[in-house]
mmCIF file of C-alpha atoms and ligand atoms in Angstrom:
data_model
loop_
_atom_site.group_PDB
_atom_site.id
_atom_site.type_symbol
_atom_site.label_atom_id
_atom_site.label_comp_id
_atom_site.label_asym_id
_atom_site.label_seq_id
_atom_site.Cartn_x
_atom_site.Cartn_y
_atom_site.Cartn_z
ATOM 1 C CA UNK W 27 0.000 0.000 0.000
ATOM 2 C CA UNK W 28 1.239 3.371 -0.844
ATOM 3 C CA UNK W 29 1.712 5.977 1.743
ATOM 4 C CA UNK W 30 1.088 9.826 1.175
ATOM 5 C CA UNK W 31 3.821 11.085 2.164
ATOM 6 C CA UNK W 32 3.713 14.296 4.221
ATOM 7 C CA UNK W 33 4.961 18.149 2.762
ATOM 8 C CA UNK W 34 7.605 19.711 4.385
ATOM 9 C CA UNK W 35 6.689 22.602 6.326
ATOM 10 C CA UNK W 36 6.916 26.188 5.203
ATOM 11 C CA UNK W 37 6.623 28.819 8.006
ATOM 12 C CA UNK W 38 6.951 32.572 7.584
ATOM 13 C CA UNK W 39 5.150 36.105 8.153
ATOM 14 C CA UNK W 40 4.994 39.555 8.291
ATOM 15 C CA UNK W 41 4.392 41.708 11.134
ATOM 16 C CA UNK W 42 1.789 44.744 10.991
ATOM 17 C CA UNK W 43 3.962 47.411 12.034
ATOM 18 C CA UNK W 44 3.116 49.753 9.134
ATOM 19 C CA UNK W 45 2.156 48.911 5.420
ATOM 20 C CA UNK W 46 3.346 46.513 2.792
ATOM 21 C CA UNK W 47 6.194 47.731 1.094
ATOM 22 C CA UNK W 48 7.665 46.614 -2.501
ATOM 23 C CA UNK W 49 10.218 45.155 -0.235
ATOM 24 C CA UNK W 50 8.215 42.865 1.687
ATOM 25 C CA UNK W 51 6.486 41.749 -1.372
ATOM 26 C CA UNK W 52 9.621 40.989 -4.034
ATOM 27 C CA UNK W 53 11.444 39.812 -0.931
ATOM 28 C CA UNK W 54 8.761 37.976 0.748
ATOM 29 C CA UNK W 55 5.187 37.657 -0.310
ATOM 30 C CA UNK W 56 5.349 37.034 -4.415
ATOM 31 C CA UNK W 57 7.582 33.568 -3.337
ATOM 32 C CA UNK W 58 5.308 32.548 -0.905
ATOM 33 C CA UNK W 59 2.283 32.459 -3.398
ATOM 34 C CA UNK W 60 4.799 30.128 -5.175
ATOM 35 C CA UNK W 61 5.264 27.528 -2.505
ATOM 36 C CA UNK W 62 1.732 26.564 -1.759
ATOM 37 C CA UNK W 63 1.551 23.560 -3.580
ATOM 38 C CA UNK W 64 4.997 22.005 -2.754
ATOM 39 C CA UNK W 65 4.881 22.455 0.819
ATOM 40 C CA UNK W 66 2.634 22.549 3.406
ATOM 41 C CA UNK W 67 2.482 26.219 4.137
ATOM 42 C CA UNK W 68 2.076 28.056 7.370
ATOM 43 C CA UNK W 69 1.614 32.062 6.936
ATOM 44 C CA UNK W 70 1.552 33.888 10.122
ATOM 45 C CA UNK W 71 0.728 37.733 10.906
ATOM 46 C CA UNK W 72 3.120 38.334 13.486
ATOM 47 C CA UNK W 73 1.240 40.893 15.285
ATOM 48 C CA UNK W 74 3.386 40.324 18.788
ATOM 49 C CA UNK W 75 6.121 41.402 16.643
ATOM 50 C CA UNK W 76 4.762 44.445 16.102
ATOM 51 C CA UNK W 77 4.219 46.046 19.303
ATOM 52 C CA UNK W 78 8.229 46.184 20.152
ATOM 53 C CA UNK W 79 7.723 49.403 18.992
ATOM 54 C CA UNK W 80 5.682 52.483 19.943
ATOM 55 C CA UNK W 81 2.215 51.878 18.765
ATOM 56 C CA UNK W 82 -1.746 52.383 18.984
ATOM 57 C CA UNK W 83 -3.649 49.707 19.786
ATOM 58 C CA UNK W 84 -6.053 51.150 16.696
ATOM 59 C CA UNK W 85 -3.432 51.291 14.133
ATOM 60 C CA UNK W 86 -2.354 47.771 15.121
ATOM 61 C CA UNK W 87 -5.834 46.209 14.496
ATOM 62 C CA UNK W 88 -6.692 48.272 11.328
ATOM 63 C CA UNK W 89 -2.558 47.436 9.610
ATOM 64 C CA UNK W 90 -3.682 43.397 10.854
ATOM 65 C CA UNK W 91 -6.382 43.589 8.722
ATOM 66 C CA UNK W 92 -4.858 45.191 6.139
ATOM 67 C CA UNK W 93 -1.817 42.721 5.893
ATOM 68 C CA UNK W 94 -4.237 40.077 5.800
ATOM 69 C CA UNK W 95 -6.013 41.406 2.896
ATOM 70 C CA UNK W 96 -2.614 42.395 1.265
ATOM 71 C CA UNK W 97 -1.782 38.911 1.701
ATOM 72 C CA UNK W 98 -4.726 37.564 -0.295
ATOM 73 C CA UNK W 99 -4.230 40.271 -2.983
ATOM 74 C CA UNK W 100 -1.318 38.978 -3.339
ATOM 75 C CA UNK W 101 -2.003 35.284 -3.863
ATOM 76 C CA UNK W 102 -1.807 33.842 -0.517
ATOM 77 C CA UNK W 103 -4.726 30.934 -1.277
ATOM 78 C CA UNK W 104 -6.257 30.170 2.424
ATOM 79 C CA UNK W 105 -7.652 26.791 0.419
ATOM 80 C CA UNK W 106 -3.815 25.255 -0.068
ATOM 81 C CA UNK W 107 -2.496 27.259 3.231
ATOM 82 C CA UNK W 108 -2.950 28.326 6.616
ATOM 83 C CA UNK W 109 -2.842 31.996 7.384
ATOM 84 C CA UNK W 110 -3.543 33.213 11.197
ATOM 85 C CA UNK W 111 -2.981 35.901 13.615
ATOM 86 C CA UNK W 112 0.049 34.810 15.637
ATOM 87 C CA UNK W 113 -1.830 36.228 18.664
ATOM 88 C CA UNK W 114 -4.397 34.112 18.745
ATOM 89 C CA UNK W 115 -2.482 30.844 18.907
ATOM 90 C CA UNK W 116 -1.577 29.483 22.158
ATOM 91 C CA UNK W 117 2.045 28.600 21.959
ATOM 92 C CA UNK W 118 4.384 31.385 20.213
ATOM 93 C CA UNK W 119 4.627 32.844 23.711
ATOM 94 C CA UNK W 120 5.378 29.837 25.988
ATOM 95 C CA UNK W 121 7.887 28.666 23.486
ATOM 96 C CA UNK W 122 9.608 32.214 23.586
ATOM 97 C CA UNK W 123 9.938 31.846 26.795
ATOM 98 C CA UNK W 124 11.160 28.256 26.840
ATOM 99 C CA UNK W 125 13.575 29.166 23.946
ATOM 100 C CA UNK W 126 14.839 32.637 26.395
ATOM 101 C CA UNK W 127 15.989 30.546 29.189
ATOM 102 C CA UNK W 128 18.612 28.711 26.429
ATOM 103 C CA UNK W 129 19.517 32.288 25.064
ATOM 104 C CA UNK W 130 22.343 33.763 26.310
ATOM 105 C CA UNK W 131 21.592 37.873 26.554
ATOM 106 C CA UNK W 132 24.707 38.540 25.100
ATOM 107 C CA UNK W 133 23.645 37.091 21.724
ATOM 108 C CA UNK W 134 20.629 39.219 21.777
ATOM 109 C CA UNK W 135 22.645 42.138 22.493
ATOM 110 C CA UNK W 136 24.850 41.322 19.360
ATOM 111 C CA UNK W 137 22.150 41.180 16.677
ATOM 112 C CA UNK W 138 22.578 43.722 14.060
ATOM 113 C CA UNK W 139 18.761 44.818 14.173
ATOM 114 C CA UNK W 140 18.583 45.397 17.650
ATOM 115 C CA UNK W 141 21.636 47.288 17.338
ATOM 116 C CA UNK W 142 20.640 49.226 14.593
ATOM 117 C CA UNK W 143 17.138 50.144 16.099
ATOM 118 C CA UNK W 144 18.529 51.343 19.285
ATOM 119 C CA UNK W 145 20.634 53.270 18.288
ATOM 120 C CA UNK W 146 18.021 55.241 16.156
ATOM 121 C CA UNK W 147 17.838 58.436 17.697
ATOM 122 C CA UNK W 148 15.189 58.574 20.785
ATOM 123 C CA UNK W 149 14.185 54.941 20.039
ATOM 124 C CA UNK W 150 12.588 53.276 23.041
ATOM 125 C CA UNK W 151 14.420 50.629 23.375
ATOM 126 C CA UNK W 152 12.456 48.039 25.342
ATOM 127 C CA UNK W 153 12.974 44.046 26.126
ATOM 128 C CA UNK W 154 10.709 42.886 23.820
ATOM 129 C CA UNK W 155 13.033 44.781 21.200
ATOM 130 C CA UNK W 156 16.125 42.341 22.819
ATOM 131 C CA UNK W 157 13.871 39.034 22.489
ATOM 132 C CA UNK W 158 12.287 39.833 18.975
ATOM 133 C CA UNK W 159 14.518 36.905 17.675
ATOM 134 C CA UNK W 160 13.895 34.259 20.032
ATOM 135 C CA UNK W 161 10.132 35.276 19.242
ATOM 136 C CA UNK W 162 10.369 34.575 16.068
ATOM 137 C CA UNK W 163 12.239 31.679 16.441
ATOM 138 C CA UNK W 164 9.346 29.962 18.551
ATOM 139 C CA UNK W 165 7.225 30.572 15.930
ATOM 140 C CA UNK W 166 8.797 28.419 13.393
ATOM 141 C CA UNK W 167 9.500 25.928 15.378
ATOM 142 C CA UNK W 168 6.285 26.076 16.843
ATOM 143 C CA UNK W 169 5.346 24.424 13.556
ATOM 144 C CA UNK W 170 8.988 22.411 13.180
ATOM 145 C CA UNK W 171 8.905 24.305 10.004
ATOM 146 C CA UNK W 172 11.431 22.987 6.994
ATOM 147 C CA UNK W 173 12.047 26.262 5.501
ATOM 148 C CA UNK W 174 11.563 30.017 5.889
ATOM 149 C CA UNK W 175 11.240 32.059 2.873
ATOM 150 C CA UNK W 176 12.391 35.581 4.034
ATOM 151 C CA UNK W 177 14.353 38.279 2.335
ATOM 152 C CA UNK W 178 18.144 38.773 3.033
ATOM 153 C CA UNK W 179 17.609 40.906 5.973
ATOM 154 C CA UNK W 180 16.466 38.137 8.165
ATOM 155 C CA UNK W 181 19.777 35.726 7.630
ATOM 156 C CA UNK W 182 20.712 36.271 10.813
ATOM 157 C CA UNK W 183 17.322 35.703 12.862
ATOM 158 C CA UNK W 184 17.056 32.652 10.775
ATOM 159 C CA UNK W 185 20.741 31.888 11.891
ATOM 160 C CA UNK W 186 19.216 32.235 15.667
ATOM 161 C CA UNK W 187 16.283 30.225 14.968
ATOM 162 C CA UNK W 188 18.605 27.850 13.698
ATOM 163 C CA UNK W 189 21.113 27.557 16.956
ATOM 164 C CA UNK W 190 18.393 27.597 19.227
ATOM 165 C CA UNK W 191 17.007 24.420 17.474
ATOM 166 C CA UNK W 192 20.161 22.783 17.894
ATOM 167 C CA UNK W 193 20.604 23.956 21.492
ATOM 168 C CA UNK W 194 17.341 22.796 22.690
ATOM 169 C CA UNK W 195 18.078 19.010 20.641
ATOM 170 C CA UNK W 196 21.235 19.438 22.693
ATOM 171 C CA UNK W 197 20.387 20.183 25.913
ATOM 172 C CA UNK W 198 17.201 17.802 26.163
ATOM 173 C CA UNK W 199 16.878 15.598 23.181
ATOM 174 C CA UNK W 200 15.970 15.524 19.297
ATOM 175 C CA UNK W 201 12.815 17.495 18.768
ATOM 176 C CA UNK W 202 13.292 19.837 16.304
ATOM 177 C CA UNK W 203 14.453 20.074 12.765
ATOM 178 C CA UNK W 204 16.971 22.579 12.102
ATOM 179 C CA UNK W 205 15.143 25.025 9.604
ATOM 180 C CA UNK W 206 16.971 26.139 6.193
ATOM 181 C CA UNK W 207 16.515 29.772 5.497
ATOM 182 C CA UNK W 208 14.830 30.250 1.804
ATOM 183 C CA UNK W 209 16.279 33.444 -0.111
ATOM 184 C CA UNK W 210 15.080 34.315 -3.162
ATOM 185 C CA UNK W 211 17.168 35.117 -6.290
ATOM 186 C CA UNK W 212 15.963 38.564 -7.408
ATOM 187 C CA UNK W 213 14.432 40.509 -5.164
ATOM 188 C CA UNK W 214 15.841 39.599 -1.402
ATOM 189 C CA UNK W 215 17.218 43.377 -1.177
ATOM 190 C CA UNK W 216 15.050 46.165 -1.868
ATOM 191 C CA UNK W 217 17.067 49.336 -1.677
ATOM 192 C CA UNK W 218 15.807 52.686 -0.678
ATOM 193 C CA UNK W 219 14.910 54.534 -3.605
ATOM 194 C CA UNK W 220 16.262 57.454 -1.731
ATOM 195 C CA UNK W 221 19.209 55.844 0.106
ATOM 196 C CA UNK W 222 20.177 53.126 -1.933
ATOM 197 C CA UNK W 223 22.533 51.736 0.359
ATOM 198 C CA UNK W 224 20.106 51.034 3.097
ATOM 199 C CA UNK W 225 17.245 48.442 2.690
ATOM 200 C CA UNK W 226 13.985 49.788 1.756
ATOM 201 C CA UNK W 227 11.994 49.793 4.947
ATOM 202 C CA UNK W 228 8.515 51.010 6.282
ATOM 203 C CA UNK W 229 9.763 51.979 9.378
ATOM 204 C CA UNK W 230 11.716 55.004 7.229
ATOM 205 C CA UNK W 231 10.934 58.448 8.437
ATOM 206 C CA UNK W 232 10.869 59.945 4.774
ATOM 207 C CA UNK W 233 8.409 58.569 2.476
ATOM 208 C CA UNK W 234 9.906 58.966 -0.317
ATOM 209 C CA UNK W 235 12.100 56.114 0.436
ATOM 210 C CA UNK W 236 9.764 53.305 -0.120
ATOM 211 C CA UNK W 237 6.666 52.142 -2.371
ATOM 212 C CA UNK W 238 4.239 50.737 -0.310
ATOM 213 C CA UNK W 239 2.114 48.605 -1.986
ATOM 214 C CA UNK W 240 -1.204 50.246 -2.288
ATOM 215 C CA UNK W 241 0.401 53.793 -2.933
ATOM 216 C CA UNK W 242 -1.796 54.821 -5.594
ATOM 217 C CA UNK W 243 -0.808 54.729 -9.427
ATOM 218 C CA UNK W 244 0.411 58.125 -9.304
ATOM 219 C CA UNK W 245 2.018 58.622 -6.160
ATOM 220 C CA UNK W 246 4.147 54.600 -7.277
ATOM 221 C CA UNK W 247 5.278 57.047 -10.112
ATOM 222 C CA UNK W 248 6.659 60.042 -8.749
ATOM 223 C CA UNK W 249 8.313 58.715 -6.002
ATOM 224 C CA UNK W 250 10.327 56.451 -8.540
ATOM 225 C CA UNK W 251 10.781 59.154 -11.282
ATOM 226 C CA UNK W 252 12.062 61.294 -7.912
ATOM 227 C CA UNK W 253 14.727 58.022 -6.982
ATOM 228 C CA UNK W 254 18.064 59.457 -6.567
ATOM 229 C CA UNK W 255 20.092 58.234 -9.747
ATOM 230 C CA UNK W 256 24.123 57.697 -10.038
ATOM 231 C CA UNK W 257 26.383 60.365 -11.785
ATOM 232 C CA UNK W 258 26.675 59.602 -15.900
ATOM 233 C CA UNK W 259 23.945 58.409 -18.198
ATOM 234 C CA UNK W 260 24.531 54.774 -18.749
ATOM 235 C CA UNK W 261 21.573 52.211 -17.167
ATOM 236 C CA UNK W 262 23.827 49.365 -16.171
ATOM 237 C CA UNK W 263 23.946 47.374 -13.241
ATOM 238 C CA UNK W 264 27.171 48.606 -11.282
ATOM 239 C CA UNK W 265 28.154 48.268 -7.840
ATOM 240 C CA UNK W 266 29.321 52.224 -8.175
ATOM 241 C CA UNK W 267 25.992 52.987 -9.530
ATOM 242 C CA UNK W 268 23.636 51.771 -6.479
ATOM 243 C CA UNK W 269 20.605 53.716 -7.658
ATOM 244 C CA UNK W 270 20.522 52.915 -10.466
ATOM 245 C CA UNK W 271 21.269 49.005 -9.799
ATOM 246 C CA UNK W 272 18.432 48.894 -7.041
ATOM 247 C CA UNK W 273 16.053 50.235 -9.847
ATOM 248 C CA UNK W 274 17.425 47.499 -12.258
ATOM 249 C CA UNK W 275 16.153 44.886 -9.776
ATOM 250 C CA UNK W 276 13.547 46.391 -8.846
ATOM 251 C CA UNK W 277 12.399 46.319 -12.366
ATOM 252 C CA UNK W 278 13.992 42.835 -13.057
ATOM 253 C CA UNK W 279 11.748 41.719 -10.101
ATOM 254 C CA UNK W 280 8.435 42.651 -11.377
ATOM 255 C CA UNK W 281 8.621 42.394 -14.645
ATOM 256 C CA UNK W 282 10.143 38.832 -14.538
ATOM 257 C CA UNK W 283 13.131 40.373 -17.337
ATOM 258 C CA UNK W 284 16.559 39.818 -16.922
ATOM 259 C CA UNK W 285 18.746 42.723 -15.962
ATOM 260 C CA UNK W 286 21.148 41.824 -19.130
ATOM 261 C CA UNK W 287 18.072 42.378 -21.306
ATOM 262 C CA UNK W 288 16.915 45.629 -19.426
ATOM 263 C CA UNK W 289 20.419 47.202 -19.957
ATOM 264 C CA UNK W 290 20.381 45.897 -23.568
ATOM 265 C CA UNK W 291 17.256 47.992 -24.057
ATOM 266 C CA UNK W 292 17.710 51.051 -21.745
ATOM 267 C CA UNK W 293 21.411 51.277 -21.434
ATOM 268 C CA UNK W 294 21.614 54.704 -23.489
ATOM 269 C CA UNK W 295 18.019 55.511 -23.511
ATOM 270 C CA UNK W 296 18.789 58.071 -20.332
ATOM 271 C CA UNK W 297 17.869 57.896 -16.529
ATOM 272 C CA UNK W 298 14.624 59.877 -17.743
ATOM 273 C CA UNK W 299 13.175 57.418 -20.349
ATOM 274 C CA UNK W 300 14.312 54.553 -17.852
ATOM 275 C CA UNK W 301 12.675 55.628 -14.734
ATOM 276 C CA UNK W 302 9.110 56.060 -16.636
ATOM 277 C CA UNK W 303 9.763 52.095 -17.761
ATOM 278 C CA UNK W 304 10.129 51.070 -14.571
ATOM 279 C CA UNK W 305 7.199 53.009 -12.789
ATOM 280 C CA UNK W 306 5.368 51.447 -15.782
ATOM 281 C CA UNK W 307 6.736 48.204 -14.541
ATOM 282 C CA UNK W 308 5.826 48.782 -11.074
ATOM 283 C CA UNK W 309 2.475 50.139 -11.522
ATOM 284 C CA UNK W 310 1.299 47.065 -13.761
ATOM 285 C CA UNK W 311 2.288 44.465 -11.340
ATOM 286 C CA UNK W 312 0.740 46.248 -8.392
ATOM 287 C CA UNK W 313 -2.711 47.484 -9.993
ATOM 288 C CA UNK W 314 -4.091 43.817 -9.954
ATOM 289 C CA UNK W 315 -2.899 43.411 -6.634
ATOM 290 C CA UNK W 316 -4.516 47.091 -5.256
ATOM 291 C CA UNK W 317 -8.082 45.929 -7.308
ATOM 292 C CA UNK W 318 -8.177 42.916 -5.195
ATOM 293 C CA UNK W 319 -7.584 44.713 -2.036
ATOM 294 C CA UNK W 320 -10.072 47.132 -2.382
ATOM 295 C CA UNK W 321 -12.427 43.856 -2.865
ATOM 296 C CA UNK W 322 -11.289 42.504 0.325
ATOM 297 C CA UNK W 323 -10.546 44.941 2.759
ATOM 298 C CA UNK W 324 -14.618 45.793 3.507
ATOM 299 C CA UNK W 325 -15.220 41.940 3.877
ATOM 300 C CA UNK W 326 -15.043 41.518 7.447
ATOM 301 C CA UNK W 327 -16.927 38.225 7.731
ATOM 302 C CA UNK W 328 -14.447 36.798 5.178
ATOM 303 C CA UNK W 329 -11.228 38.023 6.569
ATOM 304 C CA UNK W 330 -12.506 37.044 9.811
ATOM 305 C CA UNK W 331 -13.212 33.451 8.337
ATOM 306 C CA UNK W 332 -9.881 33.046 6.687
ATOM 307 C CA UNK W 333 -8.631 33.580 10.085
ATOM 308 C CA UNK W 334 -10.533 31.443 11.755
ATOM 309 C CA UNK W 335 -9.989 28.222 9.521
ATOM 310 C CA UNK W 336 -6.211 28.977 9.413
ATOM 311 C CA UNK W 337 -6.282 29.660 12.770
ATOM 312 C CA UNK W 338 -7.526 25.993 14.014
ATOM 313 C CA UNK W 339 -5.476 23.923 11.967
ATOM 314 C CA UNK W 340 -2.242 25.995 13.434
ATOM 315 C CA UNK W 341 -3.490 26.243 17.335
ATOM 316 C CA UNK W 342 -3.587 22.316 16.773
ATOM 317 C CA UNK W 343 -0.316 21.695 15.612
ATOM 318 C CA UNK W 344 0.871 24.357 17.831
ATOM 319 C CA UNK W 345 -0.758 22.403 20.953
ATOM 320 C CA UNK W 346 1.046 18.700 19.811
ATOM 321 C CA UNK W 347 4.356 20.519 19.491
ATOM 322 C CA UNK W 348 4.244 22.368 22.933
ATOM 323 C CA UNK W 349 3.091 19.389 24.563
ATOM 324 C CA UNK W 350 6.131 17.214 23.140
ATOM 325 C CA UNK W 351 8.675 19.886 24.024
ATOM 326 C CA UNK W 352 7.331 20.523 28.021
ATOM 327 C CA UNK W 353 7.387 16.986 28.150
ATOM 328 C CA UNK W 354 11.373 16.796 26.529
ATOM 329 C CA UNK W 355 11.930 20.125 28.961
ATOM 330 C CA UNK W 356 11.099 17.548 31.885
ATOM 331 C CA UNK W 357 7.495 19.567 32.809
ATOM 332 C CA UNK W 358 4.609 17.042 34.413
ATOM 333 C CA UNK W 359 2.036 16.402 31.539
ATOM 334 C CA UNK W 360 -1.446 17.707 31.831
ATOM 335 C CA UNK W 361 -4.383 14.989 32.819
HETATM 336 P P1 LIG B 1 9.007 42.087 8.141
HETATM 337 O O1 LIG B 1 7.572 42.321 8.430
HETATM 338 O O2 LIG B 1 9.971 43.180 8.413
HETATM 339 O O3 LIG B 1 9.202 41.680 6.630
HETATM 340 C C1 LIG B 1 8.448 40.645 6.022
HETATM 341 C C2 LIG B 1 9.294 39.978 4.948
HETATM 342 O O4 LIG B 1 9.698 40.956 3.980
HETATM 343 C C3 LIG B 1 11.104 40.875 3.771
HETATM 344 N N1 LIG B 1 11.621 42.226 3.468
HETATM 345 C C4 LIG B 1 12.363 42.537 2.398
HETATM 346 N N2 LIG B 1 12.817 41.791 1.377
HETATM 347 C C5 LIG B 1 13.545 42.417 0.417
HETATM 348 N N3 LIG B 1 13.835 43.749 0.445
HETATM 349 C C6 LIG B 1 13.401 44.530 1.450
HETATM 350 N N4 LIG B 1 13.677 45.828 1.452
HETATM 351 C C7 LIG B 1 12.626 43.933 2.492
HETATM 352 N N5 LIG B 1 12.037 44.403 3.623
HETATM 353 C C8 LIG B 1 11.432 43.346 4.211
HETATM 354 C C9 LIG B 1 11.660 40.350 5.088
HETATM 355 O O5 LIG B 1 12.919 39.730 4.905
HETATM 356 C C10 LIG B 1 10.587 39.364 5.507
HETATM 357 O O6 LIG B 1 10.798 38.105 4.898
HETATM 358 N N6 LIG B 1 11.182 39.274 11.582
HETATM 359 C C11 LIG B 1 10.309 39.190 10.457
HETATM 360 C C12 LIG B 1 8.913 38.718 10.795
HETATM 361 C C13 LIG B 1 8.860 37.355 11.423
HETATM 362 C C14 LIG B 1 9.140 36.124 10.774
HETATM 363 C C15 LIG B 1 8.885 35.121 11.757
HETATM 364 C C16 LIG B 1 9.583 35.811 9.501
HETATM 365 C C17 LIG B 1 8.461 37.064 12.694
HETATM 366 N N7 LIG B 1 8.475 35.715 12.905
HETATM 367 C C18 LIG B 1 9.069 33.765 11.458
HETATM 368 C C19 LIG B 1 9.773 34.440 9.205
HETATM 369 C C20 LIG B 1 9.522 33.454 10.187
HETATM 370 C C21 LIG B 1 10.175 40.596 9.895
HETATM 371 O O7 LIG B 1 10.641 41.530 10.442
HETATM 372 O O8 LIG B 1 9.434 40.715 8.820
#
């Protein structure tokens, strides 16, 4: 008799701090739509992720449901995935702390994200800031997840996730599998469109950095015709030319063209003529997406649905996991 054999397990999220940027979805979301029928996929909104920093409690629940319905837009299918509020499943939290008392603080203290948000000027820098990573590793392997798609920013969290798997096999016995971090190709480093050395974020103070995701058409193309560009004329991808090369990939990204055929066709076109391609480009990929949103976003009983469905199959496999890893930790099982 043949046996189905199980998929391996995809876990990965966003978290709700502020809207969708073309970041998040070249780096992140567009792969994810990908995986759903090779893996079994679990797609979190990490909304505990999003209150280690300042926030109102409004904002958080209106940017959940927002995410959510950006998710969908995008392709996230809740028919061949699971997609839940990270909140509302019993288990990211007790694992966090489980995971915390293998952590040593001085690891925390050493990750470049921490470091880099508290040192922003006036950031609050709070503990939940220090213990983001061991967070975030509970929640994949919550789910003793296989792989995490993520963009290039999130190596080293993954790399944390990845030690503390190993530590916890190590210091009780084999439970988890060590995840493999998933990077995409093209895409896993947006750049600031005004900054191009520095990612493109949502957190940025000037928006002219990023392209969120439902900008509207028009705003999508003057904050990329206003990009800063390089010095010279030439489009070509050059490590001296960062603006220019972010907008390459950018391009690259959402219009699925190589960057040797973009420079074949724009190299001495001008910055001008180039910039109105790609905010073209970008504005054609994300219309569909926006359409759909706009569909979504007033469908409360749906959104609440999608949750709920995802929600049970995760809280159940969250419950089986906890209860195997108290039991490994040496904690007296319920009766
Ligand atoms: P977040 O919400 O910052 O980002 C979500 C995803 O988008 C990717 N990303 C980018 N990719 C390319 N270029 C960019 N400029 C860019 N900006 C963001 C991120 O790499 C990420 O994949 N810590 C995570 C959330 C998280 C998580 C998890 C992820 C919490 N628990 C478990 C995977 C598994 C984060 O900050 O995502």
């Amino acid at each position: 008799m043949s046996e189905t054999k199980a998929k391996p397990v995809i876990l990965t999220g966003a978290k709700p701090s502020g809207e969708l940027t073309l970041g998040n979805y070249l780096g992140a979301i567009r792969n994810w739509a990908t995986m759903m029928d090779d893996f079994e996929c679990f797609f979190p909104i990490v909304d505990l992720h999003a209150i280690t920093v300042p926030y109102k409690p409004a904002d958080l629940r209106q940017r959940t449901y927002q995410c959510l319905a950006q998710y969908l837009a995008c392709g996230l299918d809740p028919a061949r995935s699971h997609i839940f509020l990270q909140s509302q499943i019993t288990g990211h939290t007790e694992l966090n702390w489980l995971l915390a008392c293998l952590t040593p603080v001085g690891d925390l203290h050493r990750m470049t994200q921490f470091k880099e948000k508290s040192a922003k000027p006036g950031a609050s820098v709070n503990s939940g800031l220090l213990f983001y990573p061991v967070l975030m590793a509970a929640d994949i392997l919550l789910y003793n997840a296989d792989r995490v798609p993520v963009g290039e920013d999130q190596k080293q969290h993954l790399e944390m996730a990845r030690n503390l798997a190993q530590r916890f096999n190590h210091t009780y016995s084999d439970t988890f599998k060590v995840p493999e971090p998933f990077i995409p190709k093209a895409g896993a480093r947006v750049m600031s469109l005004q900054n191009p050395t520095r990612k493109m974020s949502k957190s940025d103070d000037n928006e002219n950095d990023y392209l969120l995701l439902l900008d509207p058409p028009n705003r999508l193309r003057k904050k990329i015709m206003s990009a800063v560009t390089d010095s010279g004329s030439e489009v070509r991808a050059d490590p001296e030319k960062p603006g220019i090369t972010n907008l390459l990939n950018i391009f690259s990204a959402v219009s699925d063209r190589s960057i040797a055929d973009l420079e074949k066709e724009f190299g001495s076109q001008g910055y001008g003529t180039f910039k109105k391609a790609v905010a073209e480009a970008v504005v054609a990929r994300l219309e569909p997406i926006q359409e759909k949103y706009h569909e979504l976003i007033s469908n409360k009983d749906y959104l609440h649905q999608v949750l709920r469905e995802g929600g049970e199959v995760a809280q159940k496999r969250a419950y089986r996991m906890l209860s195997k890893v108290y039991r490994k930790a040496g904690f007296v099982a319920r009766t």
